[in-house]
Tab-separated table of N, CA and C in Angstrom:
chain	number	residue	atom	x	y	z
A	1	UNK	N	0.845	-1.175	0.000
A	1	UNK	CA	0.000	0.000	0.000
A	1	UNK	C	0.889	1.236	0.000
A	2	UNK	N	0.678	2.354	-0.937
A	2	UNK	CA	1.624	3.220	-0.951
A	2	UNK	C	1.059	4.381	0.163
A	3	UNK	N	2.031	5.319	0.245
A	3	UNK	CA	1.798	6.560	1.170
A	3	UNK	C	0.490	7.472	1.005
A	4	UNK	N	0.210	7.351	-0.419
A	4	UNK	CA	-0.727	8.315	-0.633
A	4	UNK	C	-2.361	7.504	-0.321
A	5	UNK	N	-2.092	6.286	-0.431
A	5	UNK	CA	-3.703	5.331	-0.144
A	5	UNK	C	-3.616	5.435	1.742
A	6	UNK	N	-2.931	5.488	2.215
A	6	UNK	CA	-2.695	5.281	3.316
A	6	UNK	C	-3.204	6.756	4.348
A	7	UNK	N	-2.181	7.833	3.540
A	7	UNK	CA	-3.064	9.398	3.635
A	7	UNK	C	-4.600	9.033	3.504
A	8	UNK	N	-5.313	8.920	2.422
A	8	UNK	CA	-6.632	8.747	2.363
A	8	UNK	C	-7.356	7.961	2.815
A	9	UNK	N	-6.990	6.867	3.533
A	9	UNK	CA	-7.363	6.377	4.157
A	9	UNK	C	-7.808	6.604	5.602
A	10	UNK	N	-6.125	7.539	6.044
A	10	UNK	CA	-6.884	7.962	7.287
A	10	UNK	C	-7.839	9.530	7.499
A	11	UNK	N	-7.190	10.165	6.357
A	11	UNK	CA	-8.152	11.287	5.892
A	11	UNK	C	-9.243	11.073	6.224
A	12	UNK	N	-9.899	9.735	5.462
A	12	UNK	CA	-11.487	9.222	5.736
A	12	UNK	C	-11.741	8.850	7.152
A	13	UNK	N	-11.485	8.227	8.074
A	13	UNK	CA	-11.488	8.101	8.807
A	13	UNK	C	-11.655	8.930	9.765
A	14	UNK	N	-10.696	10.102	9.518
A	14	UNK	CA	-10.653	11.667	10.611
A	14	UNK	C	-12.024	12.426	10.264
A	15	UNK	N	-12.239	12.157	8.832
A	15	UNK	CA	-13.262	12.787	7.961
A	15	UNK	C	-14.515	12.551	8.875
A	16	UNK	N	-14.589	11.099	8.484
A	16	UNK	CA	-16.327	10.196	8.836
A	16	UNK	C	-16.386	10.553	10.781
A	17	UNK	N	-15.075	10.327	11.553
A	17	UNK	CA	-15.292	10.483	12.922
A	17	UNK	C	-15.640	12.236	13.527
A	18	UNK	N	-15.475	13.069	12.829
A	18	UNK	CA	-15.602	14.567	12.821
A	18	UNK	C	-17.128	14.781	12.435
A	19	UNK	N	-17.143	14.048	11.005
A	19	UNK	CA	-18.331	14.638	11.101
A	19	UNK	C	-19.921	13.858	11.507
A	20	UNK	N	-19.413	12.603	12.245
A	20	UNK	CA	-20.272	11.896	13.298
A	20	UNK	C	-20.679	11.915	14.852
A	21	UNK	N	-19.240	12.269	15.429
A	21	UNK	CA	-19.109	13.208	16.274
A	21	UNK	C	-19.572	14.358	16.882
A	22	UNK	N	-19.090	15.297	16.115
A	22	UNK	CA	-19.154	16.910	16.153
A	22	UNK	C	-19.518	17.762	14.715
A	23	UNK	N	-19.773	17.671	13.828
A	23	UNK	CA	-20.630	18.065	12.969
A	23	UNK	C	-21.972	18.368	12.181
A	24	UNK	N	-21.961	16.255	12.977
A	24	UNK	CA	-23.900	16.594	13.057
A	24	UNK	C	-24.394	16.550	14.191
A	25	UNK	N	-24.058	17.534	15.209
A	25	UNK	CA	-24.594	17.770	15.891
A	25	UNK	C	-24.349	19.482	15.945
A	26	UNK	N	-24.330	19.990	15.207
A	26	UNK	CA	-23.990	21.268	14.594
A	26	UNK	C	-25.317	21.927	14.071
A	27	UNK	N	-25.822	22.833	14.155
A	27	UNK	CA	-26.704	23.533	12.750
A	27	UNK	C	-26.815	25.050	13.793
A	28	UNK	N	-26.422	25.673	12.963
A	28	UNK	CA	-26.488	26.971	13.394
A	28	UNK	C	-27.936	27.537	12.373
A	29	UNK	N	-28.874	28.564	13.121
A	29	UNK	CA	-29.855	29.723	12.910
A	29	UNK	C	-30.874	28.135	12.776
A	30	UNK	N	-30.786	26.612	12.487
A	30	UNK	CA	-31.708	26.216	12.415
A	30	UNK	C	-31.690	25.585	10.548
A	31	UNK	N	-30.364	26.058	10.348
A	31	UNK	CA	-30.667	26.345	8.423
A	31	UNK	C	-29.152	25.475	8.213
A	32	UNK	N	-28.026	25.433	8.792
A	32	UNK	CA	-26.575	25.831	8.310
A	32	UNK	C	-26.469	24.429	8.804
A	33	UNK	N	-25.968	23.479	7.867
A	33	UNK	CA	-25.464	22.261	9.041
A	33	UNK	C	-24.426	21.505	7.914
A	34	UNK	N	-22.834	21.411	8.690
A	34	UNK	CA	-21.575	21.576	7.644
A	34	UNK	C	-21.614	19.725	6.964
A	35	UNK	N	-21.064	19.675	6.317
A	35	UNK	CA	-21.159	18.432	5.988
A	35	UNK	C	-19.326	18.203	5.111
A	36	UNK	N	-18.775	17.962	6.145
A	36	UNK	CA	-16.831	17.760	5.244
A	36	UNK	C	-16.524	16.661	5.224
A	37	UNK	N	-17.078	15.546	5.435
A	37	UNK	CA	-17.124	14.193	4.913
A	37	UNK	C	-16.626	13.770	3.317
A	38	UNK	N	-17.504	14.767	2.884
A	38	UNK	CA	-17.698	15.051	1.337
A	38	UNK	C	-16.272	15.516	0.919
A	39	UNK	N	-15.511	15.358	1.345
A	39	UNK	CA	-14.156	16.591	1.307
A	39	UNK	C	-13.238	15.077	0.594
A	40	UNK	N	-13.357	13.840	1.120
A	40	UNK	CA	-12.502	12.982	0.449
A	40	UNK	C	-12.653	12.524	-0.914
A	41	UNK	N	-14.703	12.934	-0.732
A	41	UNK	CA	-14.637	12.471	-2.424
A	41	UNK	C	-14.246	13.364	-3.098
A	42	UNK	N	-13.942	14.738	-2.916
A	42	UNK	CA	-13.946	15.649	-3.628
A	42	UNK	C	-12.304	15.853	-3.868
A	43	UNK	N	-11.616	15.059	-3.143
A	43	UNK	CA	-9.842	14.984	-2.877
A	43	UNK	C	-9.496	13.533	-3.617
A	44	UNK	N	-9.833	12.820	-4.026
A	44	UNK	CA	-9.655	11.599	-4.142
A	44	UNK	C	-8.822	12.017	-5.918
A	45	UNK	N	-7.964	11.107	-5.744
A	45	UNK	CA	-7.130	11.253	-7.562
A	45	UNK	C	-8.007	11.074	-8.499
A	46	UNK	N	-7.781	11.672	-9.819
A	46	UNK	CA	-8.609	11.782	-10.801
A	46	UNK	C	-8.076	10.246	-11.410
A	47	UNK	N	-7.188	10.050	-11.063
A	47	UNK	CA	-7.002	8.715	-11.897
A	47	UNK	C	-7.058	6.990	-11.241
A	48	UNK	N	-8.101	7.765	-10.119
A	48	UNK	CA	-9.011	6.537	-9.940
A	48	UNK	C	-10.219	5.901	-10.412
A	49	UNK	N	-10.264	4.519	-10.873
A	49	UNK	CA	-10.861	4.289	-11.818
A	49	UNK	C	-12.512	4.454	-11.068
A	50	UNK	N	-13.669	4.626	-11.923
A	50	UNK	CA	-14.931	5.333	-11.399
A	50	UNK	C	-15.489	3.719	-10.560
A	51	UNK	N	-15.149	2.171	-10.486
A	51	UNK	CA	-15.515	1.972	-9.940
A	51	UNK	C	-15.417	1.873	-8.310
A	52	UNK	N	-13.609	2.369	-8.097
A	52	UNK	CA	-13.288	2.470	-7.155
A	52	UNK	C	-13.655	3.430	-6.157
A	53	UNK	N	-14.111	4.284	-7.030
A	53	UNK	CA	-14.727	5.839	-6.655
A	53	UNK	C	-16.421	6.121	-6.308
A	54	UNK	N	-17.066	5.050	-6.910
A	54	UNK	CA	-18.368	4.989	-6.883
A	54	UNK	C	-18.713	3.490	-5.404
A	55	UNK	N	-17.944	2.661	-5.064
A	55	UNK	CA	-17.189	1.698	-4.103
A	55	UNK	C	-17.281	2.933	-2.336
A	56	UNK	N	-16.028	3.309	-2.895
A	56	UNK	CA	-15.266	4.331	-1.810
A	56	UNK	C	-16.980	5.374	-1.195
A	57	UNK	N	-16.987	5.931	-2.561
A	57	UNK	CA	-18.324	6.907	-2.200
A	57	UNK	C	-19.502	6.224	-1.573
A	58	UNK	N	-19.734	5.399	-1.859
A	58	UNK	CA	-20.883	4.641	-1.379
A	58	UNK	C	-20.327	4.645	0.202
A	59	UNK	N	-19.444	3.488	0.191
A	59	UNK	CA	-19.262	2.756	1.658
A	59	UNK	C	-19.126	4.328	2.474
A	60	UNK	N	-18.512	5.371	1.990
A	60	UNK	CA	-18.312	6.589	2.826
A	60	UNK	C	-19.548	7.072	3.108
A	61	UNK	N	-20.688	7.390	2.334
A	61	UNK	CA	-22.070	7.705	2.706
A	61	UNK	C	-22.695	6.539	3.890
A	62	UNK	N	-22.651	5.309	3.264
A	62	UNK	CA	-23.394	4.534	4.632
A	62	UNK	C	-22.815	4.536	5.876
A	63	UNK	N	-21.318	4.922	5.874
A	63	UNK	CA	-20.856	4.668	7.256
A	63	UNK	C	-21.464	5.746	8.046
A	64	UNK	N	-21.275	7.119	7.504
A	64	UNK	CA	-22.409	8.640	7.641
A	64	UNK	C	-23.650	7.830	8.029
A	65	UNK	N	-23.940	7.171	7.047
A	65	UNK	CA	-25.420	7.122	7.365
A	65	UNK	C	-25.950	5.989	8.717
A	66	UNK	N	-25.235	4.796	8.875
A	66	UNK	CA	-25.073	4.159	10.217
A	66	UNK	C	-24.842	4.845	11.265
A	67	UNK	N	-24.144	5.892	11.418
A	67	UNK	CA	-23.854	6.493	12.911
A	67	UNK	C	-24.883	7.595	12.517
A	68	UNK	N	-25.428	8.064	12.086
A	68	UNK	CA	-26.354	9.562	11.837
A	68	UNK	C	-28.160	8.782	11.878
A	69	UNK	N	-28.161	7.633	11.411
A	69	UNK	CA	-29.305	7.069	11.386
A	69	UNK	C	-30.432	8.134	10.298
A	70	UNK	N	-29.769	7.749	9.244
A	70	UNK	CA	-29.992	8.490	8.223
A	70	UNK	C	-30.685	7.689	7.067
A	71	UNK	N	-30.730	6.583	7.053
A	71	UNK	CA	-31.078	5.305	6.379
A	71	UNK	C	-30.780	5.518	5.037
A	72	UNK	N	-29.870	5.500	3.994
A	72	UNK	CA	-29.100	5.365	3.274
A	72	UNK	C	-29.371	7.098	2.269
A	73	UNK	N	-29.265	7.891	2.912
A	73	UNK	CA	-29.498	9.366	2.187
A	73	UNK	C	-28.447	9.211	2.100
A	74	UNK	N	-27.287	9.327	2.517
A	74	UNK	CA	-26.024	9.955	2.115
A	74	UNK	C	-25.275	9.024	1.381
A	75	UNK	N	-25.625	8.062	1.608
A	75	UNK	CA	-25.050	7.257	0.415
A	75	UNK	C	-25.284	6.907	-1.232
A	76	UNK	N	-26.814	7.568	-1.262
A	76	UNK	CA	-27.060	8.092	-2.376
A	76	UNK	C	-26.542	9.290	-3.183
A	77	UNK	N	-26.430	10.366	-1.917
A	77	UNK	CA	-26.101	12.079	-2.326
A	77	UNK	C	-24.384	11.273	-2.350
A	78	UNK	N	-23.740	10.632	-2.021
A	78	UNK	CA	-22.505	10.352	-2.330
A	78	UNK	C	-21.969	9.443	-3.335
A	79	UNK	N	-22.753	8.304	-3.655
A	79	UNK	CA	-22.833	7.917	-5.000
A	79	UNK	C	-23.077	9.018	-6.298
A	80	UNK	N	-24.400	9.845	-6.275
A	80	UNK	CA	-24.472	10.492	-7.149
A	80	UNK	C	-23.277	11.716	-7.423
A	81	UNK	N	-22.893	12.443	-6.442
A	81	UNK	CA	-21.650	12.772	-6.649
A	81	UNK	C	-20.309	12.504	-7.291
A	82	UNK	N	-20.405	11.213	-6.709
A	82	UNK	CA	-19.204	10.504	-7.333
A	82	UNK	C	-19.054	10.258	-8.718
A	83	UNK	N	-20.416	10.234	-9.206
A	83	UNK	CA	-20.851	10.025	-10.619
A	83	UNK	C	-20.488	11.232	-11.393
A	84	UNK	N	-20.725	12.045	-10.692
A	84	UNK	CA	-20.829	13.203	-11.598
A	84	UNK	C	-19.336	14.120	-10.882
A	85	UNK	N	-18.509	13.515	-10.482
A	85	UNK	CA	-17.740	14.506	-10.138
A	85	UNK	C	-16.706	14.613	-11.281
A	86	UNK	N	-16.168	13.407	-12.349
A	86	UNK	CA	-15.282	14.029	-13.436
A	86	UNK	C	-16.068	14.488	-14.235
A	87	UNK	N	-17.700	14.775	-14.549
A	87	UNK	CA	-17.990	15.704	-15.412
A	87	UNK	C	-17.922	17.182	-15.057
A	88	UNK	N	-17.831	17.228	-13.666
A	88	UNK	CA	-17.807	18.487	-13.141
A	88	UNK	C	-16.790	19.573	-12.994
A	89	UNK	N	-15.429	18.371	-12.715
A	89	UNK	CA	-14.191	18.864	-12.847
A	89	UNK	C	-13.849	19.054	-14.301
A	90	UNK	N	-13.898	18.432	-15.197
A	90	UNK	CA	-13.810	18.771	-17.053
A	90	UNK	C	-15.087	20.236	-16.626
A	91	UNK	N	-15.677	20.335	-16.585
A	91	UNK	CA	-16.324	22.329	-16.828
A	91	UNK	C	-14.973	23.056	-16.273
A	92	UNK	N	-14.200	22.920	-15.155
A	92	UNK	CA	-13.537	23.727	-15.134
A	92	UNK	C	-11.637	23.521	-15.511
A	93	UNK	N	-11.343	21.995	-15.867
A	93	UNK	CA	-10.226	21.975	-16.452
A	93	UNK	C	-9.899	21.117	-17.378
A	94	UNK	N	-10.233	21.825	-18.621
A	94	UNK	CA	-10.490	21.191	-19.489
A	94	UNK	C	-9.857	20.055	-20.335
A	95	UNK	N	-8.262	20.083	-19.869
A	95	UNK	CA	-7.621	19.000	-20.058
A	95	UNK	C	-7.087	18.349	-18.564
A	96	UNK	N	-7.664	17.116	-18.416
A	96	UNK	CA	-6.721	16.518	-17.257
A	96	UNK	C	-5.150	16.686	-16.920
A	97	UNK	N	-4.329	16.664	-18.202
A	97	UNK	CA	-2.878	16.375	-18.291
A	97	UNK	C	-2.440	17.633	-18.040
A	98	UNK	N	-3.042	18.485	-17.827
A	98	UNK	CA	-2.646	19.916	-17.150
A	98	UNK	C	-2.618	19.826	-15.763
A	99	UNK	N	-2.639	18.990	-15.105
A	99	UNK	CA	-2.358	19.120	-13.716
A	99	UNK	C	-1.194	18.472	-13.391
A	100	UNK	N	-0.458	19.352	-11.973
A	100	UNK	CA	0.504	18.800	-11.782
A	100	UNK	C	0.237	17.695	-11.252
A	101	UNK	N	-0.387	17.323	-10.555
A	101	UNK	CA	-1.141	16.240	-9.255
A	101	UNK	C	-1.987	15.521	-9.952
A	102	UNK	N	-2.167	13.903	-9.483
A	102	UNK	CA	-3.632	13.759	-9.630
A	102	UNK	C	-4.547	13.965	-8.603
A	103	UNK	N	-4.482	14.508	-7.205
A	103	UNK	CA	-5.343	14.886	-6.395
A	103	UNK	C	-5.595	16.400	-6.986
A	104	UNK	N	-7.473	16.605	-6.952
A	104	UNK	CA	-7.650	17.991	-7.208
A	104	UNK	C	-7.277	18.849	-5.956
A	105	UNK	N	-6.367	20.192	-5.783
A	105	UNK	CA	-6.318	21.184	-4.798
A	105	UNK	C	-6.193	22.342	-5.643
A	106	UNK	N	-5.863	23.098	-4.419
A	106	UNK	CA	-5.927	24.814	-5.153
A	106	UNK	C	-4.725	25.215	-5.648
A	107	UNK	N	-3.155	23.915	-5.358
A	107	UNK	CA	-1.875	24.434	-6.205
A	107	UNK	C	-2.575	22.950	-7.072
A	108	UNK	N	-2.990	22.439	-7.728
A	108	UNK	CA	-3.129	21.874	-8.771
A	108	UNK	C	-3.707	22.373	-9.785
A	109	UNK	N	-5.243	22.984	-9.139
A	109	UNK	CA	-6.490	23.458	-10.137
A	109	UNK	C	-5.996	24.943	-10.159
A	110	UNK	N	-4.963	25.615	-9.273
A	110	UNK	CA	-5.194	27.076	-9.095
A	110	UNK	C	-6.765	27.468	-8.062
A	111	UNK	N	-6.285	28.581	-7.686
A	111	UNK	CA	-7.311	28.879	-6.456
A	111	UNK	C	-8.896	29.077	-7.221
A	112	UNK	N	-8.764	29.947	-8.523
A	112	UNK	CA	-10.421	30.652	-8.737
A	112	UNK	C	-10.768	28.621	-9.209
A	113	UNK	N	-10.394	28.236	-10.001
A	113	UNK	CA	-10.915	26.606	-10.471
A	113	UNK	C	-11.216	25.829	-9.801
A	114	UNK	N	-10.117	25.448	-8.097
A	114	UNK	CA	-10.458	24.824	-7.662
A	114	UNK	C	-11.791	25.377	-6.625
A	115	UNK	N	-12.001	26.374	-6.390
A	115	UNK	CA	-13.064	27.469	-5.718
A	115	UNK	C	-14.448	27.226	-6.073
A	116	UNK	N	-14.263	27.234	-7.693
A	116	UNK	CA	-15.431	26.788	-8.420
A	116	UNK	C	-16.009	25.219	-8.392
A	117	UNK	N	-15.224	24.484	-8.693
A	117	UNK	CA	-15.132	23.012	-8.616
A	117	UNK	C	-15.079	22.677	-6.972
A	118	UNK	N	-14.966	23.142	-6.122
A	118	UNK	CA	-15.516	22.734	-4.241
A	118	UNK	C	-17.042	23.317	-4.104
A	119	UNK	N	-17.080	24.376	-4.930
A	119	UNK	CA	-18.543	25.207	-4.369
A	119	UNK	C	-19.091	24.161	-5.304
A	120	UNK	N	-19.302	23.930	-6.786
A	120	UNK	CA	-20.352	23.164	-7.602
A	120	UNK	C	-20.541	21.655	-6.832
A	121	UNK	N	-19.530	21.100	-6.260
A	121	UNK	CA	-19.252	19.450	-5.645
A	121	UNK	C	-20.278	19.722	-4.381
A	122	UNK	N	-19.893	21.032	-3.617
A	122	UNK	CA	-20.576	20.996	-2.152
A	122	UNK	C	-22.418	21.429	-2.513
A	123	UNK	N	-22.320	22.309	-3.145
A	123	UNK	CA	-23.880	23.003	-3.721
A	123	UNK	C	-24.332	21.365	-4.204
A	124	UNK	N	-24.117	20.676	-4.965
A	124	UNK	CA	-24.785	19.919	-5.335
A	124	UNK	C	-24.678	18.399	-4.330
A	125	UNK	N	-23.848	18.539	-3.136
A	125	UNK	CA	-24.060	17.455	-2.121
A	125	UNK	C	-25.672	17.898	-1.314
A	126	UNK	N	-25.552	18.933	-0.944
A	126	UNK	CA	-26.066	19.639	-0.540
A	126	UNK	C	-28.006	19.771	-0.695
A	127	UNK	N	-27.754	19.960	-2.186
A	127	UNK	CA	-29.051	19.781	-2.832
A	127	UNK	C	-29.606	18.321	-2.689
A	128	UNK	N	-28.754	17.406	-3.292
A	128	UNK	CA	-29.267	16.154	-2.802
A	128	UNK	C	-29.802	15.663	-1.523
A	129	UNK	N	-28.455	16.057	-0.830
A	129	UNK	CA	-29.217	15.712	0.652
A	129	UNK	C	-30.272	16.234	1.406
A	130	UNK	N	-30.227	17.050	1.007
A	130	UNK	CA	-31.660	17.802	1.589
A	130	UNK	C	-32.883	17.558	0.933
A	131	UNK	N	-32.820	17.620	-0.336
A	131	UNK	CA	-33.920	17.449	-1.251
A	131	UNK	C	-34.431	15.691	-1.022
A	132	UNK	N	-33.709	14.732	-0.726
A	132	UNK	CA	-34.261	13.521	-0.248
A	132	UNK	C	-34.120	13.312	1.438
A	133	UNK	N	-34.275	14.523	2.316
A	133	UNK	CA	-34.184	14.317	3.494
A	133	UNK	C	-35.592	14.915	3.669
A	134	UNK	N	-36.206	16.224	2.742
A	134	UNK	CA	-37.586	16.470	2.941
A	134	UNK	C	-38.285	15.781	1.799
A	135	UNK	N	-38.027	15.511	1.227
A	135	UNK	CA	-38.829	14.635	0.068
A	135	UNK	C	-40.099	15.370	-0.488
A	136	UNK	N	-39.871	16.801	-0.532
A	136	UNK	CA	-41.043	17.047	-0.300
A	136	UNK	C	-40.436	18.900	-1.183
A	137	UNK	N	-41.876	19.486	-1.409
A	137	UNK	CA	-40.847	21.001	-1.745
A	137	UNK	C	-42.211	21.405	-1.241
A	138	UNK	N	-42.713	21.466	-0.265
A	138	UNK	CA	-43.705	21.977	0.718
A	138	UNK	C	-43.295	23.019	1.449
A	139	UNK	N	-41.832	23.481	1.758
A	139	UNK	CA	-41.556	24.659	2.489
A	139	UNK	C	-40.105	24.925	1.475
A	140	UNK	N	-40.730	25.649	0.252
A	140	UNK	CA	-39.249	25.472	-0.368
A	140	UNK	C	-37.961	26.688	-0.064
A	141	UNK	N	-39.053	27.829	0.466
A	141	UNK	CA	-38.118	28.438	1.110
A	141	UNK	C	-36.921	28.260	2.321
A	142	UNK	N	-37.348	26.979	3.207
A	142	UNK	CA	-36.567	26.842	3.896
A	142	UNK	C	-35.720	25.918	3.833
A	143	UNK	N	-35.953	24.900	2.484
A	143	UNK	CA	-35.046	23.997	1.533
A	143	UNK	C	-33.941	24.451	0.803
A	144	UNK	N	-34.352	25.774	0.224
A	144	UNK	CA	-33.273	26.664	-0.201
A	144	UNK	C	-32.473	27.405	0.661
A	145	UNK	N	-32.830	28.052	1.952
A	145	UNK	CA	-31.981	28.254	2.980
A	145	UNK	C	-31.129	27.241	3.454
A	146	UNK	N	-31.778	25.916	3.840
A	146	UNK	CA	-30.872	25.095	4.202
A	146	UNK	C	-30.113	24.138	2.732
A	147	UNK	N	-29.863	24.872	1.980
A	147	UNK	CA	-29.187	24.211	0.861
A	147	UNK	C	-27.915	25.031	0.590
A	148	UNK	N	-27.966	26.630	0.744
A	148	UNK	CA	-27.323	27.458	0.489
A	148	UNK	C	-26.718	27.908	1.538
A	149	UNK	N	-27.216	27.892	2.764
A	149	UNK	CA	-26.302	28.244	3.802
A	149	UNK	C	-25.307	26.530	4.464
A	150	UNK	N	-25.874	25.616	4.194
A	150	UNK	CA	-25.226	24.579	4.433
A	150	UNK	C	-23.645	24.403	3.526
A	151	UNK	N	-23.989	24.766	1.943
A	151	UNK	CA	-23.076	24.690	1.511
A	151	UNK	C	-22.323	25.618	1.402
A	152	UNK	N	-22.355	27.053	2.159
A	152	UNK	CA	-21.382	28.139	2.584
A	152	UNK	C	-20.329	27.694	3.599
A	153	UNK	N	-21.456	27.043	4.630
A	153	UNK	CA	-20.470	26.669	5.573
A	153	UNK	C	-19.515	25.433	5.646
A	154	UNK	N	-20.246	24.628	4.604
A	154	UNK	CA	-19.207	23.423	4.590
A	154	UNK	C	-17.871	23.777	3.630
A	155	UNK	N	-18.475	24.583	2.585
A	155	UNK	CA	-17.392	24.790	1.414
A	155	UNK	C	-16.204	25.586	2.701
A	156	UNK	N	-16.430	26.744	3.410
A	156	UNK	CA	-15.582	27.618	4.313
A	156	UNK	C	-14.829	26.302	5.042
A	157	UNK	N	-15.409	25.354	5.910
A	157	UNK	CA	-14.763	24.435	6.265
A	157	UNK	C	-14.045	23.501	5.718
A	158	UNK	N	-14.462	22.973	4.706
A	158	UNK	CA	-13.287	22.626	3.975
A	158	UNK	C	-12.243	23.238	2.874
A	159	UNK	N	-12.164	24.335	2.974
A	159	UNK	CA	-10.890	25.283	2.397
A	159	UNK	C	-10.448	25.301	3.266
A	160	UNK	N	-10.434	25.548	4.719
A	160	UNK	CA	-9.828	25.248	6.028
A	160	UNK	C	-9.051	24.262	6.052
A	161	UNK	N	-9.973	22.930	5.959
A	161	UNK	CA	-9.171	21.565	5.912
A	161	UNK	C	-7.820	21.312	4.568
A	162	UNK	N	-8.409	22.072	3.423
A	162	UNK	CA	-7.465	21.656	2.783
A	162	UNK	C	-6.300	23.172	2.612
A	163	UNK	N	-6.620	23.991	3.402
A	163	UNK	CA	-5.360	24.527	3.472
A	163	UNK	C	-4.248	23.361	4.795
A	164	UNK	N	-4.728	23.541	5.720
A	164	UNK	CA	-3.794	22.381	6.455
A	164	UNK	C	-3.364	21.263	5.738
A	165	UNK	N	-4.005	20.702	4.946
A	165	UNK	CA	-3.613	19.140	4.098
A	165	UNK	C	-2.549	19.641	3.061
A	166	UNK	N	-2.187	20.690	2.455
A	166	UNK	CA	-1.564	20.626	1.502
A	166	UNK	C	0.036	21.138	2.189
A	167	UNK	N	0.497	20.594	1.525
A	167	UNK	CA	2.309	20.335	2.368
A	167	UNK	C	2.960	22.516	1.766
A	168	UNK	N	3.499	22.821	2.612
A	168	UNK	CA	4.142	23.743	2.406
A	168	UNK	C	4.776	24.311	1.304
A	169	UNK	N	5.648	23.234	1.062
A	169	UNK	CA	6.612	23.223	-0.341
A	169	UNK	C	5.143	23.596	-1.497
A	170	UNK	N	4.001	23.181	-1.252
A	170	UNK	CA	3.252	23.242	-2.484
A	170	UNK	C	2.004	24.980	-2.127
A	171	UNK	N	2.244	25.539	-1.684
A	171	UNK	CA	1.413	26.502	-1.086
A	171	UNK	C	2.043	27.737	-1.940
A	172	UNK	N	1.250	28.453	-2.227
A	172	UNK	CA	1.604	29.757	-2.890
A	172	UNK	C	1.833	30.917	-2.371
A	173	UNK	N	2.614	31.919	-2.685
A	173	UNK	CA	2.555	33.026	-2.092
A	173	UNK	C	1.400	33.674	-2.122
């Protein structure tokens, strides 16, 4: 097992215990509730093959969803993600072989790309999960609050996380 499966491995781990822990038990105004779980699928190498990625995403949503008692929402909003996350990353870089890395960050993608590509990944975790947690668009105003302020605060939290994750030598002035 090399260094970098081993990083992500426990990444996930720090990931899933944070935000089982102390995350969902979080929601600020009633609307805001962070979700950085999502942060490994969104870190994971582009040149992992999609079943390993659609595998990974899954088992990462149900483990969420076993300790949250969530009965398999997040493992859906994390499958579907996973699905759609190299179409998402091609909108903003249009050739793969332009990166230095195969993990997406902000010295790989550059800051405005990778900015764009965390907000579209988190906005659309976001939407999912909520949208099959009310099943319903009966109060859609407060579906859209808690869609948009959820994914403010998770996207802020994980630019946090991945400023700490990225090694020095690779950080920009």
């Amino acid at each position: 097992m090399s260094k970098t499966s081993l990083q992500f491995i426990l990444l996930g781990i720090i990931l899933v215990l944070a935000q089982v822990i102390v995350f969902n038990h979080i929601c600020l105004f009633n609307v805001a509730v962070p979700m950085v779980f999502i942060y490994l699928i969104i870190r994971l190498p582009i040149t992992l093959s999609t079943n390993w990625l659609l595998t990974i995403a899954f088992l990462l949503g149900l483990i969420v969803d076993i300790f949250s008692d969530t009965y398999g929402m997040n493992a859906l909003a994390c499958t579907v993600e996973a699905m759609l996350r190299r179409p998402i990353l091609r909108l903003y870089v249009p050739r793969e072989e332009d990166l230095t890395r195969p993990e997406p960050s902000m010295y790989t993608l550059g800051t405005a790309a990778y900015l764009k590509y965390l907000l579209t990944m988190t906005l659309l975790y976001c939407a999912l999960i909520f949208t099959i947690e009310a099943f319903t668009f009966f109060n859609p105003i407060q579906l859209l609050l808690r869609i948009i302020f959820s994914t403010i605060l998770s996207m802020a939290l994980m630019v946090g996380i991945d400023s700490l994750m990225t090694p020095r030598s690779e950080k920009r002035l």
